[in-house]
Coordinates of C-alpha atoms in Angstrom, one line a residue:
Chain Y
M222 CA 11.2 8.0 0.3
A223 CA 12.3 10.8 2.6
A224 CA 12.9 9.8 6.2
F225 CA 12.7 11.4 9.5
H226 CA 14.8 8.8 11.4
C227 CA 17.9 10.8 12.1
I228 CA 16.2 14.2 12.4
Q229 CA 17.2 15.7 15.7
A230 CA 14.2 16.9 17.4
L231 CA 14.5 20.2 19.4
R232 CA 11.7 20.8 21.8
F233 CA 10.9 24.4 22.4
P234 CA 9.1 25.7 25.4
S235 CA 6.5 27.3 23.1
R236 CA 3.7 25.2 21.6
T237 CA 5.6 24.7 18.4
H238 CA 8.4 22.1 18.1
V239 CA 11.1 22.5 15.6
F240 CA 13.7 20.2 14.3
F241 CA 16.8 20.0 12.1
P242 CA 18.6 17.2 10.4
I243 CA 21.9 16.1 11.8
G244 CA 23.7 13.2 10.2
D245 CA 20.6 12.4 8.3
Q246 CA 21.9 9.2 6.6
N247 CA 18.4 8.3 5.4
R248 CA 17.7 11.3 3.3
Y249 CA 21.1 12.1 2.0
N250 CA 22.8 8.9 1.2
I251 CA 20.2 8.1 -1.4
I252 CA 20.1 11.7 -2.7
N253 CA 22.6 13.8 -4.6
K254 CA 24.7 15.2 -1.8
K255 CA 24.7 18.6 -3.5
Q256 CA 21.1 18.9 -2.6
R257 CA 21.7 19.2 1.1
G258 CA 20.3 22.7 1.3
F259 CA 19.1 22.5 4.9
L260 CA 22.4 21.1 6.1
V261 CA 24.2 24.2 5.0
F262 CA 22.1 26.1 7.4
A263 CA 22.8 23.6 10.2
S264 CA 26.4 24.6 10.1
A265 CA 25.6 28.2 11.0
D266 CA 27.5 29.7 13.9
K267 CA 24.8 30.5 16.4
K268 CA 22.5 27.8 17.7
S269 CA 19.9 30.4 18.5
D270 CA 19.9 31.6 15.0
K271 CA 19.4 28.1 13.8
E272 CA 16.6 27.5 16.2
L273 CA 14.8 30.7 15.2
Y274 CA 15.2 29.9 11.5
L275 CA 13.9 26.4 12.1
K276 CA 11.0 27.5 14.2
S277 CA 10.1 30.0 11.5
K278 CA 10.2 27.2 8.8
V279 CA 7.9 25.0 10.8
E280 CA 5.5 27.9 11.4
T281 CA 5.5 28.7 7.7
L282 CA 4.7 25.1 7.0
L283 CA 1.9 25.0 9.5
D284 CA 0.5 28.2 8.1
S285 CA 0.5 26.6 4.6
V286 CA -1.9 23.8 5.7
K287 CA -5.5 24.5 4.9
W288 CA -7.0 23.8 8.3
D289 CA -10.8 23.7 8.3
G290 CA -13.1 26.0 10.2
K291 CA -12.4 24.1 13.4
G292 CA -8.6 24.0 12.8
F293 CA -8.4 20.4 11.5
A294 CA -7.1 18.5 8.6
V295 CA -7.6 14.8 7.9
G296 CA -4.7 12.6 9.0
I297 CA -4.1 9.2 7.5
A298 CA -1.5 6.8 9.0
Q299 CA -0.1 4.4 6.4
N300 CA 2.3 1.5 6.9
I301 CA 5.5 2.5 5.1
D302 CA 6.3 -1.1 4.1
T303 CA 3.0 -2.7 3.2
G304 CA 1.0 0.4 2.3
A305 CA -1.8 -0.7 4.6
I306 CA -3.9 2.2 5.9
L307 CA -3.6 1.8 9.6
M308 CA -6.1 4.4 10.9
Q309 CA -7.5 7.9 10.1
G310 CA -7.9 10.7 12.5
F311 CA -7.9 14.5 12.6
V312 CA -4.8 16.6 12.9
N313 CA -4.6 20.2 14.1
R314 CA -1.6 22.5 14.2
D315 CA -0.2 21.2 17.4
A316 CA -0.7 17.6 16.4
L317 CA 1.3 18.1 13.2
A318 CA 4.0 20.0 15.0
T319 CA 4.3 17.3 17.6
T320 CA 4.4 14.6 14.9
I321 CA 7.2 16.5 13.1
S322 CA 9.3 16.7 16.3
S323 CA 8.5 13.4 18.0
Q324 CA 8.2 11.3 14.9
K325 CA 5.2 9.5 16.5
A326 CA 1.9 9.8 14.7
T327 CA -0.1 12.4 16.7
F328 CA -3.7 13.4 16.2
Y329 CA -6.3 15.6 17.9
S330 CA -9.0 13.6 19.7
R331 CA -12.2 15.5 19.0
S332 CA -14.0 13.3 21.6
R333 CA -11.5 14.1 24.3
S334 CA -10.6 17.6 23.1
A335 CA -6.9 16.8 23.5
L336 CA -3.8 16.0 21.6
W337 CA -3.4 12.2 21.2
T338 CA -0.3 10.4 20.2
K339 CA -1.3 7.0 18.9
G340 CA 0.3 4.5 21.3
E341 CA 0.5 6.7 24.4
T342 CA -1.6 4.1 26.2
S343 CA -1.0 0.9 24.3
K344 CA 2.6 1.6 23.5
N345 CA 1.8 0.7 19.9
F346 CA 3.3 3.9 18.5
I347 CA 3.4 4.6 14.7
N348 CA 6.9 5.7 14.0
V349 CA 6.7 8.3 11.3
H350 CA 9.3 8.2 8.6
D351 CA 7.8 10.7 6.3
I352 CA 4.8 13.1 6.0
Y353 CA 3.0 14.2 2.9
L354 CA 0.4 16.8 2.2
D355 CA -2.1 16.5 -0.6
C356 CA -2.6 18.9 -3.5
D357 CA -5.2 20.9 -1.5
R358 CA -3.0 20.9 1.7
D359 CA -6.0 19.7 3.8
S360 CA -5.1 16.1 4.0
I361 CA -2.0 14.5 5.5
I362 CA -0.3 11.1 5.3
Y363 CA 1.8 9.9 8.1
L364 CA 4.0 7.3 6.5
G365 CA 5.3 5.1 9.3
K366 CA 6.0 1.8 10.9
P367 CA 3.7 0.6 13.6
D368 CA 5.1 -0.9 16.8
G369 CA 2.1 -3.2 17.0
P370 CA -1.6 -3.4 16.1
T371 CA -3.0 0.0 15.5
C372 CA -6.7 -0.5 16.3
H373 CA -7.9 -0.2 19.8
T374 CA -9.7 -3.6 19.2
G375 CA -6.3 -5.2 18.7
S376 CA -6.7 -5.5 15.0
E377 CA -3.7 -4.6 12.8
T378 CA -5.6 -1.8 11.2
C379 CA -8.9 -0.1 11.9
Y380 CA -10.3 -1.2 8.5
Y381 CA -11.7 -4.7 8.9
T382 CA -15.4 -4.2 8.1
S383 CA -16.1 -5.1 4.5
V384 CA -19.2 -3.4 3.0
P385 CA -19.9 -6.3 0.6
D386 CA -19.7 -8.7 3.6
L387 CA -22.2 -6.6 5.5
L388 CA -24.6 -6.5 2.6
E389 CA -24.4 -10.2 2.1
N390 CA -24.8 -11.0 5.8
K391 CA -21.5 -12.8 5.5
Q392 CA -20.0 -14.1 8.8
V393 CA -16.2 -13.7 8.7
D394 CA -14.0 -15.6 11.1
G395 CA -11.9 -13.0 12.8
N396 CA -11.1 -9.7 11.2
K397 CA -10.9 -9.5 7.5
L398 CA -8.6 -6.6 6.8
A399 CA -8.7 -4.3 3.8
L400 CA -5.8 -5.9 1.9
T401 CA -4.2 -4.9 -1.4
T402 CA -3.3 -7.6 -4.0
L403 CA 0.1 -8.9 -2.6
Y404 CA -1.3 -9.2 0.9
S405 CA -4.6 -10.8 -0.2
L406 CA -2.4 -13.4 -2.0
E407 CA -0.3 -13.9 1.1
T408 CA -3.5 -14.4 3.1
I409 CA -4.8 -17.0 0.7
I410 CA -1.6 -19.0 0.8
S411 CA -1.7 -18.8 4.6
Q412 CA -5.2 -20.1 4.6
R413 CA -4.2 -23.0 2.3
K414 CA -1.4 -23.8 4.8
A415 CA -3.8 -23.7 7.7
E416 CA -6.2 -26.0 5.8
L417 CA -3.6 -28.7 5.6
A418 CA -4.2 -29.4 9.2
L419 CA -7.8 -30.4 8.3
P420 CA -8.8 -33.7 6.8
Q421 CA -8.2 -33.5 3.0
T422 CA -10.7 -34.5 0.5
G423 CA -10.2 -34.7 -3.3
K424 CA -7.1 -33.6 -5.2
P425 CA -5.1 -31.1 -3.4
S426 CA -4.8 -27.6 -4.9
W427 CA -1.6 -26.5 -6.6
T428 CA -0.8 -24.2 -3.6
K429 CA -1.3 -27.1 -1.2
R430 CA 0.9 -29.4 -3.3
L431 CA 3.7 -26.8 -3.3
L432 CA 3.3 -26.4 0.5
L433 CA 3.6 -30.1 1.0
D434 CA 6.3 -31.0 -1.5
H435 CA 9.3 -28.8 -0.9
D436 CA 11.3 -30.4 -3.8
L437 CA 8.5 -29.5 -6.2
L438 CA 8.3 -26.0 -4.7
C439 CA 12.0 -25.3 -5.0
S440 CA 12.2 -26.7 -8.5
K441 CA 9.3 -24.4 -9.5
I442 CA 11.0 -21.4 -8.0
R443 CA 14.3 -22.1 -9.9
E444 CA 12.3 -22.8 -13.1
E445 CA 10.3 -19.6 -12.8
A446 CA 13.4 -17.5 -12.1
D447 CA 14.9 -19.0 -15.2
E448 CA 11.8 -18.2 -17.2
L449 CA 11.9 -14.6 -15.9
C450 CA 15.5 -14.3 -17.1
R451 CA 14.7 -15.8 -20.5
T452 CA 12.2 -13.0 -21.1
L453 CA 15.2 -10.7 -21.1
E454 CA 17.7 -13.0 -22.8
E455 CA 15.3 -14.0 -25.5
N456 CA 13.8 -10.5 -25.8
E457 CA 10.2 -11.6 -25.0
D458 CA 7.5 -8.9 -24.6
Q459 CA 6.7 -7.0 -21.5
A460 CA 3.5 -8.9 -20.8
R461 CA 5.6 -12.1 -20.6
T462 CA 8.0 -10.5 -18.2
A463 CA 5.1 -9.3 -16.0
S464 CA 3.6 -12.8 -16.1
E465 CA 6.8 -14.6 -15.3
M466 CA 7.5 -12.2 -12.5
G467 CA 4.0 -13.0 -11.1
D468 CA 5.0 -16.7 -11.2
V469 CA 8.3 -16.0 -9.4
L470 CA 6.5 -13.9 -6.7
Y471 CA 3.7 -16.5 -6.2
H472 CA 6.0 -19.4 -5.8
A473 CA 8.5 -17.5 -3.6
M474 CA 5.5 -16.5 -1.4
V475 CA 4.6 -20.1 -1.0
L476 CA 8.1 -20.8 0.2
M477 CA 7.8 -17.8 2.6
A478 CA 4.6 -19.3 3.9
V479 CA 6.3 -22.6 4.5
K480 CA 9.1 -20.8 6.4
G481 CA 6.6 -18.5 8.3
V482 CA 8.1 -15.3 6.8
K483 CA 5.8 -12.4 6.0
I484 CA 6.3 -10.1 3.0
E485 CA 6.4 -7.2 5.4
E486 CA 9.6 -8.6 6.9
V487 CA 11.2 -8.8 3.4
L488 CA 10.2 -5.2 2.7
E489 CA 11.6 -4.1 6.1
V490 CA 14.9 -5.8 5.0
L491 CA 14.8 -3.9 1.7
R492 CA 14.0 -0.6 3.4
K493 CA 16.8 -1.0 5.9
R494 CA 19.2 -2.1 3.2
F495 CA 18.4 0.7 0.7
F496 CA 17.1 3.6 2.7
Q497 CA 18.2 3.5 6.2
S498 CA 21.6 1.9 6.1
G499 CA 23.4 4.1 3.7
I500 CA 24.4 3.5 0.1
E501 CA 22.3 1.0 -1.7
E502 CA 24.9 -0.3 -4.0
K503 CA 27.5 -1.0 -1.3
R504 CA 25.0 -2.9 0.7
S505 CA 23.7 -4.8 -2.2
R506 CA 27.2 -5.7 -3.4
G507 CA 28.0 -6.9 0.1
Q508 CA 24.9 -9.1 0.0
A509 CA 25.7 -10.3 -3.5
S510 CA 29.4 -11.0 -3.1
Chain A
M29 CA -10.1 -9.3 -1.0
A30 CA -13.8 -9.0 -1.7
A31 CA -14.7 -7.7 -5.1
F32 CA -17.6 -5.8 -6.6
H33 CA -16.7 -6.5 -10.2
C34 CA -19.5 -8.8 -11.1
I35 CA -22.1 -7.3 -8.8
Q36 CA -25.1 -6.5 -10.8
A37 CA -26.1 -2.9 -10.1
L38 CA -29.8 -2.2 -9.9
R39 CA -30.6 1.5 -10.1
F40 CA -33.8 2.5 -8.3
P41 CA -35.7 5.6 -9.1
S42 CA -35.3 6.6 -5.4
R43 CA -32.1 8.2 -4.2
T44 CA -30.8 4.9 -2.9
H45 CA -29.2 2.4 -5.3
V46 CA -29.2 -1.2 -4.4
F47 CA -27.4 -4.2 -5.9
F48 CA -27.1 -7.9 -5.7
P49 CA -24.4 -10.3 -6.8
I50 CA -25.1 -12.4 -9.9
G51 CA -22.4 -14.8 -11.0
D52 CA -19.9 -13.2 -8.7
Q53 CA -16.9 -15.1 -9.7
N54 CA -14.6 -12.8 -7.8
R55 CA -16.0 -13.3 -4.4
Y56 CA -17.0 -16.8 -4.5
N57 CA -14.5 -18.8 -6.4
I58 CA -11.9 -17.9 -3.8
I59 CA -14.3 -18.4 -0.9
N60 CA -15.9 -21.5 0.5
K61 CA -19.0 -21.9 -1.7
K62 CA -21.1 -22.9 1.3
Q63 CA -20.8 -19.3 2.5
R64 CA -22.8 -17.9 -0.3
G65 CA -25.5 -16.6 2.0
F66 CA -26.6 -13.7 -0.1
L67 CA -26.9 -15.8 -3.3
V68 CA -29.5 -17.9 -1.6
F69 CA -31.7 -14.9 -1.4
A70 CA -30.9 -14.0 -5.0
S71 CA -32.8 -17.1 -6.0
A72 CA -36.0 -16.0 -4.3
D73 CA -39.1 -16.1 -6.4
K74 CA -40.2 -12.5 -6.7
K75 CA -37.8 -9.9 -8.1
S76 CA -39.7 -7.2 -6.2
D77 CA -39.1 -9.0 -2.9
K78 CA -35.4 -9.3 -3.7
E79 CA -35.2 -5.6 -4.5
L80 CA -37.0 -4.6 -1.4
Y81 CA -34.8 -6.8 0.7
L82 CA -31.6 -5.4 -1.0
K83 CA -32.8 -1.9 -0.6
S84 CA -33.4 -2.5 3.0
K85 CA -29.9 -4.0 3.4
V86 CA -28.3 -1.0 1.9
E87 CA -30.4 1.4 3.9
T88 CA -29.4 -0.5 7.1
L89 CA -25.7 -0.3 6.1
L90 CA -26.0 3.5 5.4
D91 CA -27.7 3.9 8.7
S92 CA -24.8 2.1 10.4
V93 CA -22.2 4.7 9.2
K94 CA -21.5 7.3 11.8
W95 CA -22.0 10.4 9.7
D96 CA -20.8 13.6 11.3
G97 CA -23.0 16.6 12.1
K98 CA -23.0 17.6 8.5
G99 CA -23.7 14.1 7.2
F100 CA -20.1 13.3 6.1
A101 CA -17.6 10.6 6.7
V102 CA -14.0 10.6 5.5
G103 CA -13.5 8.7 2.2
I104 CA -10.0 7.5 1.2
A105 CA -9.4 6.0 -2.3
Q106 CA -6.6 3.5 -2.3
N107 CA -5.0 1.7 -5.3
I108 CA -5.9 -2.0 -4.8
D109 CA -2.7 -3.2 -6.4
T110 CA 0.0 -0.9 -5.1
G111 CA -1.7 0.4 -1.9
A112 CA -1.0 4.0 -2.9
I113 CA -3.4 6.4 -1.3
L114 CA -4.8 8.1 -4.4
M115 CA -7.0 10.9 -2.9
Q116 CA -9.1 11.7 0.1
G117 CA -12.5 13.3 0.1
F118 CA -15.7 13.4 2.0
V119 CA -18.5 10.9 1.5
N120 CA -22.2 11.4 2.4
R121 CA -25.0 8.9 2.3
D122 CA -25.7 9.4 -1.4
A123 CA -22.0 9.2 -2.3
L124 CA -21.6 5.9 -0.6
A125 CA -24.8 4.5 -2.1
T126 CA -23.7 5.7 -5.5
T127 CA -20.3 4.1 -5.1
I128 CA -21.9 0.8 -4.1
S129 CA -24.1 0.7 -7.1
S130 CA -21.8 2.3 -9.7
Q131 CA -18.5 0.9 -8.5
K132 CA -16.9 4.2 -9.3
A133 CA -15.4 6.1 -6.3
T134 CA -17.9 8.9 -5.5
F135 CA -17.6 11.7 -3.0
Y136 CA -19.5 14.8 -1.9
S137 CA -17.9 18.0 -3.1
R138 CA -18.2 20.4 -0.2
S139 CA -17.1 23.3 -2.3
R140 CA -19.7 22.7 -5.1
S141 CA -22.3 21.2 -2.7
A142 CA -22.8 18.3 -5.1
L143 CA -22.2 14.6 -5.5
W144 CA -18.9 14.1 -7.4
T145 CA -17.8 10.9 -9.1
K146 CA -14.0 11.1 -9.5
G147 CA -13.4 10.9 -13.2
E148 CA -16.7 12.4 -14.4
T149 CA -14.8 15.2 -16.1
S150 CA -11.3 13.6 -16.6
K151 CA -12.6 10.1 -17.3
N152 CA -10.0 8.9 -14.8
F153 CA -12.5 6.9 -12.8
I154 CA -11.5 4.9 -9.8
N155 CA -13.0 1.5 -10.3
V156 CA -14.0 0.3 -6.8
H157 CA -13.4 -3.4 -6.0
D158 CA -14.1 -3.3 -2.3
I159 CA -15.2 -0.9 0.4
Y160 CA -14.2 -1.0 4.0
L161 CA -15.4 0.9 7.1
D162 CA -13.2 1.6 10.0
C163 CA -13.8 0.4 13.6
D164 CA -15.7 3.7 14.4
R165 CA -17.7 3.5 11.1
D166 CA -16.8 7.1 10.3
S167 CA -14.0 6.5 7.8
I168 CA -14.3 4.6 4.5
I169 CA -11.7 3.1 2.2
Y170 CA -12.6 2.7 -1.5
L171 CA -10.2 0.0 -2.6
G172 CA -10.0 0.4 -6.4
K173 CA -8.1 0.6 -9.6
P174 CA -7.7 4.0 -11.2
D175 CA -8.2 4.5 -14.9
G176 CA -5.4 7.1 -15.0
P177 CA -3.8 9.8 -12.8
T178 CA -6.1 10.7 -9.9
C179 CA -5.0 14.2 -9.1
H180 CA -6.4 17.2 -10.9
T181 CA -2.8 18.3 -11.4
G182 CA -2.1 15.2 -13.5
S183 CA -0.2 13.5 -10.7
E184 CA -0.8 9.9 -10.1
T185 CA -1.9 10.6 -6.6
C186 CA -2.7 13.9 -4.7
Y187 CA 0.1 13.3 -2.2
Y188 CA 3.3 14.6 -3.7
T189 CA 4.3 17.3 -1.2
S190 CA 6.8 16.0 1.3
V191 CA 6.9 17.9 4.6
P192 CA 10.6 17.2 5.1
D193 CA 11.3 18.6 1.6
L194 CA 9.3 21.8 2.4
L195 CA 11.2 22.2 5.7
E196 CA 14.5 21.8 4.0
N197 CA 13.7 24.1 1.0
K198 CA 14.5 21.1 -1.2
Q199 CA 13.7 21.5 -4.8
V200 CA 12.4 18.3 -6.3
D201 CA 12.2 17.7 -10.0
G202 CA 8.7 16.8 -10.8
N203 CA 6.3 15.3 -8.3
K204 CA 7.8 13.2 -5.5
L205 CA 5.0 10.9 -4.6
A206 CA 4.4 9.4 -1.2
L207 CA 5.8 5.9 -1.9
T208 CA 6.0 2.8 0.2
T209 CA 9.1 0.7 0.3
L210 CA 8.7 -1.4 -2.8
Y211 CA 7.8 1.6 -5.0
S212 CA 10.6 3.7 -3.5
L213 CA 13.0 1.0 -4.5
E214 CA 11.4 0.8 -8.0
T215 CA 11.8 4.6 -8.3
I216 CA 15.5 4.5 -7.3
I217 CA 16.2 1.7 -9.8
S218 CA 14.4 3.8 -12.5
Q219 CA 16.5 6.8 -11.6
R220 CA 19.7 4.7 -11.9
K221 CA 18.5 3.6 -15.4
A222 CA 17.8 7.2 -16.4
E223 CA 21.3 8.3 -15.1
L224 CA 22.9 5.9 -17.5
A225 CA 22.1 8.4 -20.3
L226 CA 24.3 10.9 -18.6
P227 CA 28.1 10.9 -18.8
Q228 CA 29.4 8.4 -16.2
T229 CA 32.2 9.2 -13.8
G230 CA 33.8 6.8 -11.4
K231 CA 32.9 3.2 -10.8
P232 CA 29.3 2.5 -11.6
S233 CA 27.0 1.5 -8.8
W234 CA 25.9 -2.2 -8.5
T235 CA 22.5 -1.3 -9.8
K236 CA 24.0 0.4 -12.8
R237 CA 26.3 -2.6 -13.5
L238 CA 23.3 -4.9 -13.4
L239 CA 21.3 -2.6 -15.7
L240 CA 24.1 -2.6 -18.2
D241 CA 25.3 -6.2 -18.0
H242 CA 22.3 -8.5 -18.7
D243 CA 24.4 -11.7 -18.3
L244 CA 25.5 -10.6 -14.9
L245 CA 21.9 -9.6 -14.0
C246 CA 20.4 -12.9 -15.1
S247 CA 23.1 -14.9 -13.4
K248 CA 22.4 -13.0 -10.1
I249 CA 18.6 -13.6 -10.4
R250 CA 19.2 -17.4 -10.9
E251 CA 21.8 -17.4 -8.0
E252 CA 19.5 -15.5 -5.6
A253 CA 16.5 -17.8 -6.5
D254 CA 18.8 -20.7 -5.7
E255 CA 19.8 -19.2 -2.4
L256 CA 16.2 -18.5 -1.5
C257 CA 15.4 -22.2 -2.1
R258 CA 18.4 -23.3 -0.1
T259 CA 17.0 -21.5 3.0
L260 CA 14.3 -24.0 2.9
E261 CA 16.3 -27.0 1.7
E262 CA 19.0 -26.4 4.3
N263 CA 16.6 -25.3 7.0
E264 CA 18.1 -21.9 7.5
D265 CA 16.5 -19.4 9.8
Q266 CA 13.6 -17.0 8.9
A267 CA 15.9 -13.9 8.8
R268 CA 17.9 -15.6 6.1
T269 CA 14.8 -16.4 4.1
A270 CA 13.6 -12.7 4.3
S271 CA 17.1 -11.5 3.3
E272 CA 17.3 -13.9 0.3
M273 CA 13.8 -13.0 -0.8
G274 CA 14.9 -9.3 -0.6
D275 CA 17.8 -10.2 -2.9
V276 CA 15.5 -12.0 -5.3
L277 CA 13.0 -9.1 -5.4
Y278 CA 15.7 -6.4 -5.9
H279 CA 17.5 -8.2 -8.7
A280 CA 14.2 -9.2 -10.4
M281 CA 13.1 -5.5 -10.1
V282 CA 16.3 -4.5 -11.9
L283 CA 15.3 -6.9 -14.7
M284 CA 11.8 -5.4 -14.8
A285 CA 13.4 -1.9 -15.1
V286 CA 15.5 -3.1 -18.0
K287 CA 12.3 -4.4 -19.7
G288 CA 10.2 -1.3 -18.7
V289 CA 7.7 -3.3 -16.6
K290 CA 6.2 -1.8 -13.5
I291 CA 5.5 -3.8 -10.3
E292 CA 1.9 -2.6 -10.6
E293 CA 1.6 -4.6 -13.8
V294 CA 2.8 -7.7 -12.1
L295 CA 0.3 -7.2 -9.2
E296 CA -2.4 -6.7 -11.8
V297 CA -1.4 -10.0 -13.3
L298 CA -1.6 -11.7 -9.9
R299 CA -4.9 -10.1 -9.1
K300 CA -6.5 -11.2 -12.3
R301 CA -5.0 -14.6 -12.0
F302 CA -6.0 -15.2 -8.4
F303 CA -9.0 -13.1 -7.6
Q304 CA -10.8 -12.2 -10.8
S305 CA -10.3 -15.1 -13.1
G306 CA -11.6 -17.9 -11.0
I307 CA -9.8 -20.6 -9.2
E308 CA -6.3 -19.8 -8.1
E309 CA -4.9 -23.3 -8.4
K310 CA -6.2 -24.1 -11.8
R311 CA -4.8 -20.9 -13.2
S312 CA -1.5 -21.3 -11.5
R313 CA -1.2 -24.9 -12.6
G314 CA -2.0 -23.7 -16.1
Q315 CA 0.9 -21.3 -15.9
A316 CA 3.2 -23.8 -14.3
S317 CA 2.5 -26.7 -16.7

């Protein structure tokens, strides 16, 4: 995970913005310090030389993108913590240059024929931590953290229309986001929690029992953690480790649902601990001590 | 998470493929059974009526997509377990219809002017479990499980070129994929494991100590699981729960690295347990008993 957080943006009067990293804790504390190639340059004597060099680097990068006949590439904004695809738009040369310098996901609005920084109206910016090009260099991922819901409808992401649901005439209460496995499971556990407010019939599900009985829940979490450890201690096979880790995750997620904590918050903790706050081990040792 | 797994594809002689769900365990066992609107139709008397109805539903859906002037929408293939964006291509009417019926991610190759099912040459198909349209209906996510590396270069995904690395002239050994937080952490732990084979200098990092000392690692996992439980038992605040869950995840991931198990495998276990194999509670109770 590269990161743009501490990259110092230099805005040039020309249409191209350039930047250089100063005190970039994010990138360098997790990377072999000998690899700080660009920082070497940042210590050059003349600022104007640096600026020229940097401007030329950005221009070379922009030249290397395979813009289509109209000057566009596809831009996809993805949540750096959850992996959720937030939105997709089109990016031109200026939009990419602006995103690099501002670290806010910027697109070109084809309907308004203008640069468009997501959030300029709603204030729900997407704070870009990293940018990736695909193998053909005509598709771009903005890996970032959204300040709030991305979709103009107020939905967390723009992808809430399921094709199978459309084909089955299924009515869905509220938006049903495109969710990957962990977040689908989180949603199901939340639904079970919400259902507890309704009159209960029949035997409660296992998830509901765990949600209601905190002693049971905690004893299961401790038991599953122990079983995960025993797959190592007793040299059990990999499938057993994966299965026990699944149990740990599921039961811990039920506890998080009880506490009202989202997985995204946990991932944010891990990102800040391991990638933004310096040296992973020091932090972790601090936590663990 | 909707799922296409058990949807019975019906291939029509016409260019449009239609399908209907038969015994769709995936969708229905995790959804209120009263919502099985489409299944009601599937019990209609005449097969031809059903086929006509289904064909018309798919045609209506295809009509609802906002195809651009050339008949394309953007298609993004995303790994259903990890959230990794695998590739991006363009989709036309036939490509979407084919994906719906075949459950293999299919695009339109603009360079070859032909339909292109990813994997038709490499056999690394992307098995589509769900399809989402965005709010504008001009962008499509194929949420699926790849059979192998997606990129023609052999890379797991097509996004392995980091813009910051390009701007910093950074040489990266091998591909450096666009990774979200959990997978960045997994990669770092793997790197620490790989570094253990090199001559060690200085005090080993915490991660390396855990990798080397399995008694320490297991005691930490049990301790962190206990601390997570205590955030519930002792009514600690949400931030504490998120932090302790981060500790549980990190230490459990070190154990997984020792065992050579990937997070993706754990998520696959959870997906199969909760979404593909029937009723979540029954399965979970089976595991927990």
